[in-house]
CSV table of C-alpha atoms and ligand atoms in Angstrom, one decimal:
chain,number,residue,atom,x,y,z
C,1,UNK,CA,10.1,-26.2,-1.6
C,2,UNK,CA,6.8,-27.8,-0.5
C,3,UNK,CA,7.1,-31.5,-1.0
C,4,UNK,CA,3.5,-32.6,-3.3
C,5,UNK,CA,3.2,-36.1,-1.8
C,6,UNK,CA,3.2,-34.4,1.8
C,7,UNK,CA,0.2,-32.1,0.6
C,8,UNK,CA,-1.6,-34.8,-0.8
C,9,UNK,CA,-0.8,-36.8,2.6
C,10,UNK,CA,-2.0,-34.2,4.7
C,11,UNK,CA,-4.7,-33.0,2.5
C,12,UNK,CA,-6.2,-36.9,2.4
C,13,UNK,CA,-5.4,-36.3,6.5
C,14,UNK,CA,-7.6,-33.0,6.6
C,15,UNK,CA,-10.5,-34.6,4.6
C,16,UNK,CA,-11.0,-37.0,7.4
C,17,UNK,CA,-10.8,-34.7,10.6
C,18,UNK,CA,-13.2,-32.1,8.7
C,19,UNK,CA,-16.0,-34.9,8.7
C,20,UNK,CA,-15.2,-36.5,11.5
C,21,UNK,CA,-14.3,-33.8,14.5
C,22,UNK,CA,-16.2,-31.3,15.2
C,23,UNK,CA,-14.2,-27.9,15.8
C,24,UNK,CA,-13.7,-27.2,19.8
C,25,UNK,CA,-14.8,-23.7,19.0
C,26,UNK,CA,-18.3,-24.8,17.5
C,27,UNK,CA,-18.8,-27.3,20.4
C,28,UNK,CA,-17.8,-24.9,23.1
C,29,UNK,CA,-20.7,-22.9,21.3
C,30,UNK,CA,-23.0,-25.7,21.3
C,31,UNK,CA,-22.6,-26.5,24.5
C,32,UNK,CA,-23.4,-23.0,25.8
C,33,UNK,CA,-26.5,-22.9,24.0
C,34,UNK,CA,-27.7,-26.1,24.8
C,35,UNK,CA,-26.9,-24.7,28.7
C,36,UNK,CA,-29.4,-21.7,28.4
C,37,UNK,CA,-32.1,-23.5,25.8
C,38,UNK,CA,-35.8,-24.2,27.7
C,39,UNK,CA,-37.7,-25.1,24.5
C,40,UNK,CA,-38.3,-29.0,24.7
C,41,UNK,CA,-37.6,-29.9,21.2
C,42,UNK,CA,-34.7,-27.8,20.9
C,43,UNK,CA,-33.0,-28.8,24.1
C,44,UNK,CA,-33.3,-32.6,22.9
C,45,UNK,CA,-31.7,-32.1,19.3
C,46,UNK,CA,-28.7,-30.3,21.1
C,47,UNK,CA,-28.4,-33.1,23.6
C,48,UNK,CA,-28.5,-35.3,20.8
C,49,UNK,CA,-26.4,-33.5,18.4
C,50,UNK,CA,-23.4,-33.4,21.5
C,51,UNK,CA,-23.7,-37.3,22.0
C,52,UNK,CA,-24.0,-37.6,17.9
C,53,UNK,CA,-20.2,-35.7,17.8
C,54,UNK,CA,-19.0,-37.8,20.1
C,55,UNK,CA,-20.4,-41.1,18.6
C,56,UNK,CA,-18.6,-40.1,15.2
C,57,UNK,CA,-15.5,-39.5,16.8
C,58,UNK,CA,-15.2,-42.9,18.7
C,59,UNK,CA,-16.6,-44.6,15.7
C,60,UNK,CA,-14.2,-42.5,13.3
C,61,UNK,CA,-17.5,-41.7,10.8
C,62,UNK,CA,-19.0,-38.8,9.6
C,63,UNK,CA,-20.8,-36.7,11.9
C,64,UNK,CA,-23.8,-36.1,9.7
C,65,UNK,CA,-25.3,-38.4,6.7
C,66,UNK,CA,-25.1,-35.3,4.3
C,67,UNK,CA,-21.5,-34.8,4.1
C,68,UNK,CA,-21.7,-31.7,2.5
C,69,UNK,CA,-19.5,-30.8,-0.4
C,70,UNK,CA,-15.6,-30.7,0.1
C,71,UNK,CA,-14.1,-27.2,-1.1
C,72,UNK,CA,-10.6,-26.0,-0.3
C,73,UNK,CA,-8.8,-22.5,1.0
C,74,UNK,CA,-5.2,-22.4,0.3
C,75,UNK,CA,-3.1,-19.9,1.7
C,76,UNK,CA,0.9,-19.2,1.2
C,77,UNK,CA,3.5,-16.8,2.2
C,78,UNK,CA,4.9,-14.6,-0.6
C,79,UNK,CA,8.2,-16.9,-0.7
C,80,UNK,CA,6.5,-20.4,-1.1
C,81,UNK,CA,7.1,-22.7,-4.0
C,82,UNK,CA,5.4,-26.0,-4.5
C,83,UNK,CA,7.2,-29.3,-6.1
C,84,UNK,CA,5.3,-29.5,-9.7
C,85,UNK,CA,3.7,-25.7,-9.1
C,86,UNK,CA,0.2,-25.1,-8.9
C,87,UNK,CA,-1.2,-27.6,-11.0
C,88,UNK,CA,0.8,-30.5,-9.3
C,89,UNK,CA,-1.1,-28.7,-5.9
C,90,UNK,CA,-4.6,-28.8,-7.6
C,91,UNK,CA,-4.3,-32.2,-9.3
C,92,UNK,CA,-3.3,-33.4,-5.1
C,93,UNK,CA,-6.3,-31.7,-4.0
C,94,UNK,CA,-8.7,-33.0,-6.3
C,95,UNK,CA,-7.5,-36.8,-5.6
C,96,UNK,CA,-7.2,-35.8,-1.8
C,97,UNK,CA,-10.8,-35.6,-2.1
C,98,UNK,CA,-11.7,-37.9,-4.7
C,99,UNK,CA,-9.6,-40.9,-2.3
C,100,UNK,CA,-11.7,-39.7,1.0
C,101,UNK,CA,-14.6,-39.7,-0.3
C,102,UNK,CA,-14.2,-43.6,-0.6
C,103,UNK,CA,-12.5,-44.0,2.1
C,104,UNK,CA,-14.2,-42.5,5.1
C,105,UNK,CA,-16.2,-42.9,3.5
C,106,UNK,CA,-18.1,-39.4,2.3
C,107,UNK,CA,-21.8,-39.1,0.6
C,108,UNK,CA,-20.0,-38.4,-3.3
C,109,UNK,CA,-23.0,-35.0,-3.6
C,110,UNK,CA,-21.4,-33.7,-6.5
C,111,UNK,CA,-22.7,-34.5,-9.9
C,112,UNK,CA,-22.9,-32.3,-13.1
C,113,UNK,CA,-26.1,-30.0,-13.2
C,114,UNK,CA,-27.9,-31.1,-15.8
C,115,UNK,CA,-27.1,-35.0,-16.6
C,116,UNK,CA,-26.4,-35.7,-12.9
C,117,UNK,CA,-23.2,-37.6,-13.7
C,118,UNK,CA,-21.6,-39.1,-10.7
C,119,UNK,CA,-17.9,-40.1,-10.1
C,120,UNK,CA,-18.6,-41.4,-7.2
C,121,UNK,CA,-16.2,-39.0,-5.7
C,122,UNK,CA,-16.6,-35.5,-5.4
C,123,UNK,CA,-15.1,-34.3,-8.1
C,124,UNK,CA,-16.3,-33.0,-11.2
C,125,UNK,CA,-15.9,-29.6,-13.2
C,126,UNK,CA,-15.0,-26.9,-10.8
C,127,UNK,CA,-15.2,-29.2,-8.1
C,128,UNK,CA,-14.1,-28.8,-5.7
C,129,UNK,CA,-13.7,-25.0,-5.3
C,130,UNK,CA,-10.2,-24.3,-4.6
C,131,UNK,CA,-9.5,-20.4,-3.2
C,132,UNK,CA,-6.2,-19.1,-2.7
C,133,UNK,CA,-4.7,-16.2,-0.2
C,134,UNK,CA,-1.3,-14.9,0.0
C,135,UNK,CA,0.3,-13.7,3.4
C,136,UNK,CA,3.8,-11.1,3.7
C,137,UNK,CA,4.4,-13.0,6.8
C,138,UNK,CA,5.5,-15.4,8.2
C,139,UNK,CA,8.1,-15.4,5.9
C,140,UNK,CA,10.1,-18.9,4.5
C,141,UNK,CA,8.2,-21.4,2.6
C,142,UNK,CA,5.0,-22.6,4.1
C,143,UNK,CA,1.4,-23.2,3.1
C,144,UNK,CA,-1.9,-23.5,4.9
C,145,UNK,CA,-4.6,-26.3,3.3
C,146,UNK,CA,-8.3,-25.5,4.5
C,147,UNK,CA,-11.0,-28.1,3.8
C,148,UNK,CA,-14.5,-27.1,4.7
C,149,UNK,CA,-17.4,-29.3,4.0
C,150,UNK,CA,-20.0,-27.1,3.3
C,151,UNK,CA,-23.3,-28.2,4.4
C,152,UNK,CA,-26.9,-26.8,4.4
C,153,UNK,CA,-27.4,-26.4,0.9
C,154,UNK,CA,-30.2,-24.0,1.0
C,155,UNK,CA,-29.3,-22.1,3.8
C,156,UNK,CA,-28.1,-18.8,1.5
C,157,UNK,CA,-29.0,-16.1,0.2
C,158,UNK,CA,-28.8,-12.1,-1.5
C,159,UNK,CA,-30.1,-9.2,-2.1
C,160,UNK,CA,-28.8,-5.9,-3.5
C,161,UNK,CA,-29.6,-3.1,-0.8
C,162,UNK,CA,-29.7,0.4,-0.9
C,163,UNK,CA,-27.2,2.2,0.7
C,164,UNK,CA,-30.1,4.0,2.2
C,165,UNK,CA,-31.5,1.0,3.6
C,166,UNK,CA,-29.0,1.5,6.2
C,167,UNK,CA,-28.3,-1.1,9.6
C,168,UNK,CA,-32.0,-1.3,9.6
C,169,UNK,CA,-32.2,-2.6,6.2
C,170,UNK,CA,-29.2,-5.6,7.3
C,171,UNK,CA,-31.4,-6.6,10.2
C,172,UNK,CA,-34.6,-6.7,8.0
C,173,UNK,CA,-32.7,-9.0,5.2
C,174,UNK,CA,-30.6,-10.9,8.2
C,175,UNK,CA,-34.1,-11.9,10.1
C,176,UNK,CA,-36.0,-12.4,6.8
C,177,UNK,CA,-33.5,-14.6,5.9
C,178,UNK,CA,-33.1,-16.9,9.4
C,179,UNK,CA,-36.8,-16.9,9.7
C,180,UNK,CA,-36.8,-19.1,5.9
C,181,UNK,CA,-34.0,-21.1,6.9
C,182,UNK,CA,-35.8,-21.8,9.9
C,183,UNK,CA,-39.7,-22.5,9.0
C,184,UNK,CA,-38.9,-24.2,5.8
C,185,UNK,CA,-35.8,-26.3,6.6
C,186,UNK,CA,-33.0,-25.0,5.1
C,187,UNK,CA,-30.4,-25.5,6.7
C,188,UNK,CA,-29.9,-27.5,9.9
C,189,UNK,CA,-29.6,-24.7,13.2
C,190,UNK,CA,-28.0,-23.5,15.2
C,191,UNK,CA,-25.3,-22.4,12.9
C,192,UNK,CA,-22.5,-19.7,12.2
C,193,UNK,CA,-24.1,-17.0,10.2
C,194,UNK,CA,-21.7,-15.6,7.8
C,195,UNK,CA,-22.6,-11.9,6.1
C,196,UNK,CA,-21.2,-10.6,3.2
C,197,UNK,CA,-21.5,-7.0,2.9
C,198,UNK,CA,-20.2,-4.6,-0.5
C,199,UNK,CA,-18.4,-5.9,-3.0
C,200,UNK,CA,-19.6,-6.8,-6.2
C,201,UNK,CA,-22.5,-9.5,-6.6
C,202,UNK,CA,-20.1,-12.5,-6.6
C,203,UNK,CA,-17.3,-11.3,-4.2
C,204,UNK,CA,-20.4,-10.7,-1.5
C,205,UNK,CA,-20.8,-14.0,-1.5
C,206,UNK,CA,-17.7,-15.7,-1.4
C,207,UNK,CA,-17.2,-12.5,1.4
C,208,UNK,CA,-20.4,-14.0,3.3
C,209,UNK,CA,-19.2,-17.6,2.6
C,210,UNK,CA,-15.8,-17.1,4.1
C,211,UNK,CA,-17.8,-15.3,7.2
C,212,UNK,CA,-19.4,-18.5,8.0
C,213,UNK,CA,-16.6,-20.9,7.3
C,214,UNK,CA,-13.6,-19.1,7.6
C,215,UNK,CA,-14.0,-17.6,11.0
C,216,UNK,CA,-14.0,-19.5,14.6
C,217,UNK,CA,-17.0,-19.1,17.3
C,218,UNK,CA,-15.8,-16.0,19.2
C,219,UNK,CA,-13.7,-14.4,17.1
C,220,UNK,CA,-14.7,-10.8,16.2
C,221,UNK,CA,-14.0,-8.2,13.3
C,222,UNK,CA,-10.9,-5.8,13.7
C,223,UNK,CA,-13.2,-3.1,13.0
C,224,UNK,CA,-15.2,-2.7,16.4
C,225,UNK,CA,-18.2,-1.2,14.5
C,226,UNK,CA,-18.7,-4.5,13.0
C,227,UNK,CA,-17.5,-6.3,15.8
C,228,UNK,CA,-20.6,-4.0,17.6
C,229,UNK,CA,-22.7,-5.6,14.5
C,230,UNK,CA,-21.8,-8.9,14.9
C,231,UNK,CA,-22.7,-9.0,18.6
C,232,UNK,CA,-25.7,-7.2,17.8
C,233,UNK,CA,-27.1,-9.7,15.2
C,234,UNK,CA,-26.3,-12.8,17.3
C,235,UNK,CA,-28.6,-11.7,19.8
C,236,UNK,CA,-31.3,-10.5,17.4
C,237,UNK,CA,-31.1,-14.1,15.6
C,238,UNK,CA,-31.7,-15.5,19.1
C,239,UNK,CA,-34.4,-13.9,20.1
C,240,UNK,CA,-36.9,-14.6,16.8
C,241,UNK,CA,-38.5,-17.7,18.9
C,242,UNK,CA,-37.0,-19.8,17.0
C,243,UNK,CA,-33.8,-22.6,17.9
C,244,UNK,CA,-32.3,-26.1,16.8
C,245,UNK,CA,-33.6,-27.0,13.6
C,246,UNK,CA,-36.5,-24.5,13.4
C,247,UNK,CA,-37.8,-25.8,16.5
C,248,UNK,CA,-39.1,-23.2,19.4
C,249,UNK,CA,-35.9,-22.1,21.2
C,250,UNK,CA,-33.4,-19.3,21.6
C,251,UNK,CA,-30.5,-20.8,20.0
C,252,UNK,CA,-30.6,-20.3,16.8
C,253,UNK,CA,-27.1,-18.6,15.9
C,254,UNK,CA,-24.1,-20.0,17.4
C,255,UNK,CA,-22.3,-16.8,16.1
C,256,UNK,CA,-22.4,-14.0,13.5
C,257,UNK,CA,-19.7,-13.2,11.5
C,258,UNK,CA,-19.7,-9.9,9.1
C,259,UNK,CA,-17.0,-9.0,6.1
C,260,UNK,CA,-17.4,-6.2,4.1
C,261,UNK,CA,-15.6,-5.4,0.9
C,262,UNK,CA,-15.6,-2.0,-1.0
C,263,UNK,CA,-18.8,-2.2,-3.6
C,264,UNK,CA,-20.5,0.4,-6.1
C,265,UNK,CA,-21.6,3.6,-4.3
C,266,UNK,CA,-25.2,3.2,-5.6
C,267,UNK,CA,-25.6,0.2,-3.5
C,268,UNK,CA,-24.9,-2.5,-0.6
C,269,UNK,CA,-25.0,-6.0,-1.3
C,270,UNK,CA,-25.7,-8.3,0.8
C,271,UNK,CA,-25.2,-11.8,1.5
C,272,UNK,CA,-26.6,-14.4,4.2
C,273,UNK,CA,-25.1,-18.2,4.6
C,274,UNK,CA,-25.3,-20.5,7.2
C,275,UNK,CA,-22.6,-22.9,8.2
C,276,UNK,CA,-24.7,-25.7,10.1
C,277,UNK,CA,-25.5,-28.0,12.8
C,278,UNK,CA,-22.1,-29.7,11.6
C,279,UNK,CA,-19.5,-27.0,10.7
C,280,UNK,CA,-16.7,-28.9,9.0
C,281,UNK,CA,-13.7,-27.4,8.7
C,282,UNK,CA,-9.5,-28.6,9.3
C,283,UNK,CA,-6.6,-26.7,9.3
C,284,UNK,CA,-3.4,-27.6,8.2
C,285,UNK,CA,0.3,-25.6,7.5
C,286,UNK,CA,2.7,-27.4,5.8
C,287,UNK,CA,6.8,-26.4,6.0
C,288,UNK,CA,9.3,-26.8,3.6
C,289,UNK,CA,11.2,-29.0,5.7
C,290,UNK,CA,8.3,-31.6,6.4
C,291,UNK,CA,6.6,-30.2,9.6
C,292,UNK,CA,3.1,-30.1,9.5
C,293,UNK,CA,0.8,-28.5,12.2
C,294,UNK,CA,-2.8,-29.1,12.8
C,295,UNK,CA,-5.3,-26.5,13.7
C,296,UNK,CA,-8.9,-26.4,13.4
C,297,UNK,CA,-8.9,-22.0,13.1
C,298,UNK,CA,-8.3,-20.9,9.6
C,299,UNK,CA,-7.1,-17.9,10.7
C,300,UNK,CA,-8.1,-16.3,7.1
C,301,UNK,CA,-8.7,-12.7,7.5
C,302,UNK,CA,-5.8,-11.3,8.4
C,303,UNK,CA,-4.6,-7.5,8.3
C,304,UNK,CA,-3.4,-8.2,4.8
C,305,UNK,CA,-6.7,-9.8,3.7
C,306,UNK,CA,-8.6,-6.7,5.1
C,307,UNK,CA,-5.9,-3.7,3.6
C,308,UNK,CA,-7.8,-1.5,2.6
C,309,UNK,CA,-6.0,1.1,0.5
C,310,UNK,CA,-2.1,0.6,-1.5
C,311,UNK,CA,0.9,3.0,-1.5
C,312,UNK,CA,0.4,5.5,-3.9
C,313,UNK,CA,0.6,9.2,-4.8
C,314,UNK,CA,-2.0,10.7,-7.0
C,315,UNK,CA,-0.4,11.7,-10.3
C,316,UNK,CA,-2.4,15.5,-10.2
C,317,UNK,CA,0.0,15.7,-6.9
C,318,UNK,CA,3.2,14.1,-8.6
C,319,UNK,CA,3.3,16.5,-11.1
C,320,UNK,CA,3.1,19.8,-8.7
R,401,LIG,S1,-27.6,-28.9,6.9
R,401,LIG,FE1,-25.7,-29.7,7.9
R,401,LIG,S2,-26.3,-30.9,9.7
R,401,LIG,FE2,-28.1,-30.6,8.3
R,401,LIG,S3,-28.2,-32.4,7.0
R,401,LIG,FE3,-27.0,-30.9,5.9
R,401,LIG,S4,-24.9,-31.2,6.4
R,401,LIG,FE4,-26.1,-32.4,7.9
């Protein structure tokens, strides 16, 4: 059994490594771009950006004013249990969060809609998300907490295509999409692009959501089609003139990262989101006998989270 006070422990751990350190994947990214970028403006906000991480690290603050909002991926093998069950593990992720925003300490962004109550520490009704996974393997009892802080706020966006629309129709939305984010602010570039393709409405966004934040700098889809894609749109993202912040450059995607789930025949949603400037996110897996290993890759989508059929036999065949 998974000991609660260790998941709050590491949880409170997680909170501060999310704001603080930026992921070596991202920076390794940054730095790349900021080796090939010739536009003036853009070349000084990466320079200044790579001096920023390292400032927040020495200082042990936040890398960025906006601290995003917290939101948390769980994950657990099929034999896990947790000491108090899945309440005890929600109510120790809520004060994780609630005790790091004071203490880092964290901007407290979430308030309720339509009163704007604040309190004070990011956590109010369905705040902050909590998603769950379940894994076949490894087996024994382990769980992995995921904190991302989620940051550029308007950088996001749908639209239901036709599946006639085609790969032409992606790239239309994709660079419609990056060329808002960019002219109007949206959300602070370069960043991961996540795309969420299929699905229903809602599941194509968490789908391009988990794209963005779920998936290291690098790291391609299983499916080399999309993995074909994914190259494919990082370069066209690149090469729209624009680059950090909006400014005239050629890095404006650090990486683009596609997930497709099965969706209505009659059409092909889509989803855009961009992970920003400061991609947040901390890894943790916690064992039933107290070990607890850092990582900074999620390691989300799995085979298991991409199966794409069950066991079965069709009953017309069962019956012959
Ligand atoms: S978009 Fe990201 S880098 Fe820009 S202000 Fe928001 S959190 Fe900070």
């Amino acid at each position: 059994m998974i000991p609660i006070d260790l998941i709050q422990t590491t949880a409170e751990t997680l909170m501060d490594k999310a704001a603080i350190e930026i992921p070596q994947d991202y920076l390794d990214g940054l730095k790349a771009a900021a080796a090939t970028e010739n536009g003036d403006l853009s070349s000084f906000v990466l320079q200044a950006m790579l001096e920023n991480y390292e400032a927040a690290k020495e200082d042990r603050r936040a890398m960025c004013g906006d601290t995003g909002t917290p939101r948390w991926y769980v994950k657990m093998g099929n034999d896990t249990r947790i000491e108090g069950g899945p309440v005890a593990l929600e109510a120790a992720l809520r004060r994780a969060t609630a005790n790091r925003t004071n203490g880092v300490p964290l901007r407290p962004n979430r308030v309720h809609p339509l009163w704007r109550t604040d309190h004070d520490n990011n956590v109010g009704i369905g705040a902050p998300e909590i998603e769950y996974g379940y894994e076949p393997s490894p087996s024994g009892e382990w769980i992995d907490l995921i904190t991302v802080h989620k940051g550029g706020l308007f950088g996001t966006d749908y639209r239901m295509l036709f599946p006639s629309d085609g790969i032409e129709g992606i790239k239309r939305f994709y660079l419609d999409s990056l060329v808002a984010f960019g002219k109007r602010g949206l959300a602070c570039q370069p960043a991961i692009i996540g795309i969420g393709l299929g699905g229903c409405k809602d599941t194509c966004m968490v789908l391009g959501k988990r794209a963005a934040c779920l998936r290291t700098v690098g790291d391609r889809n299983s499916d080399p089609k999309i993995a074909a894609l994914e190259e494919e749109l990082k370069e066209l993202g690149n090469s729209i003139g624009m680059g950090a912040m909006g400014f005239v450059g050629k890095n404006m995607v650090i990486d683009a990262h596609v997930e497709v789930g099965y969706c209505h025949t009659g059409g092909m949603q889509m989803s855009v989101h961009a992970f920003c400037l400061s991609s947040r996110r901390a890894v943790a897996r916690i064992y039933a006998d107290g070990r607890v290993e850092h990582r900074t890759d999620p390691d989300w989508f799995t085979p298991y989270q991409r199966r794409e059929t069950v066991e079965w036999q069709p009953e017309m065949e069962a019956a012959e």
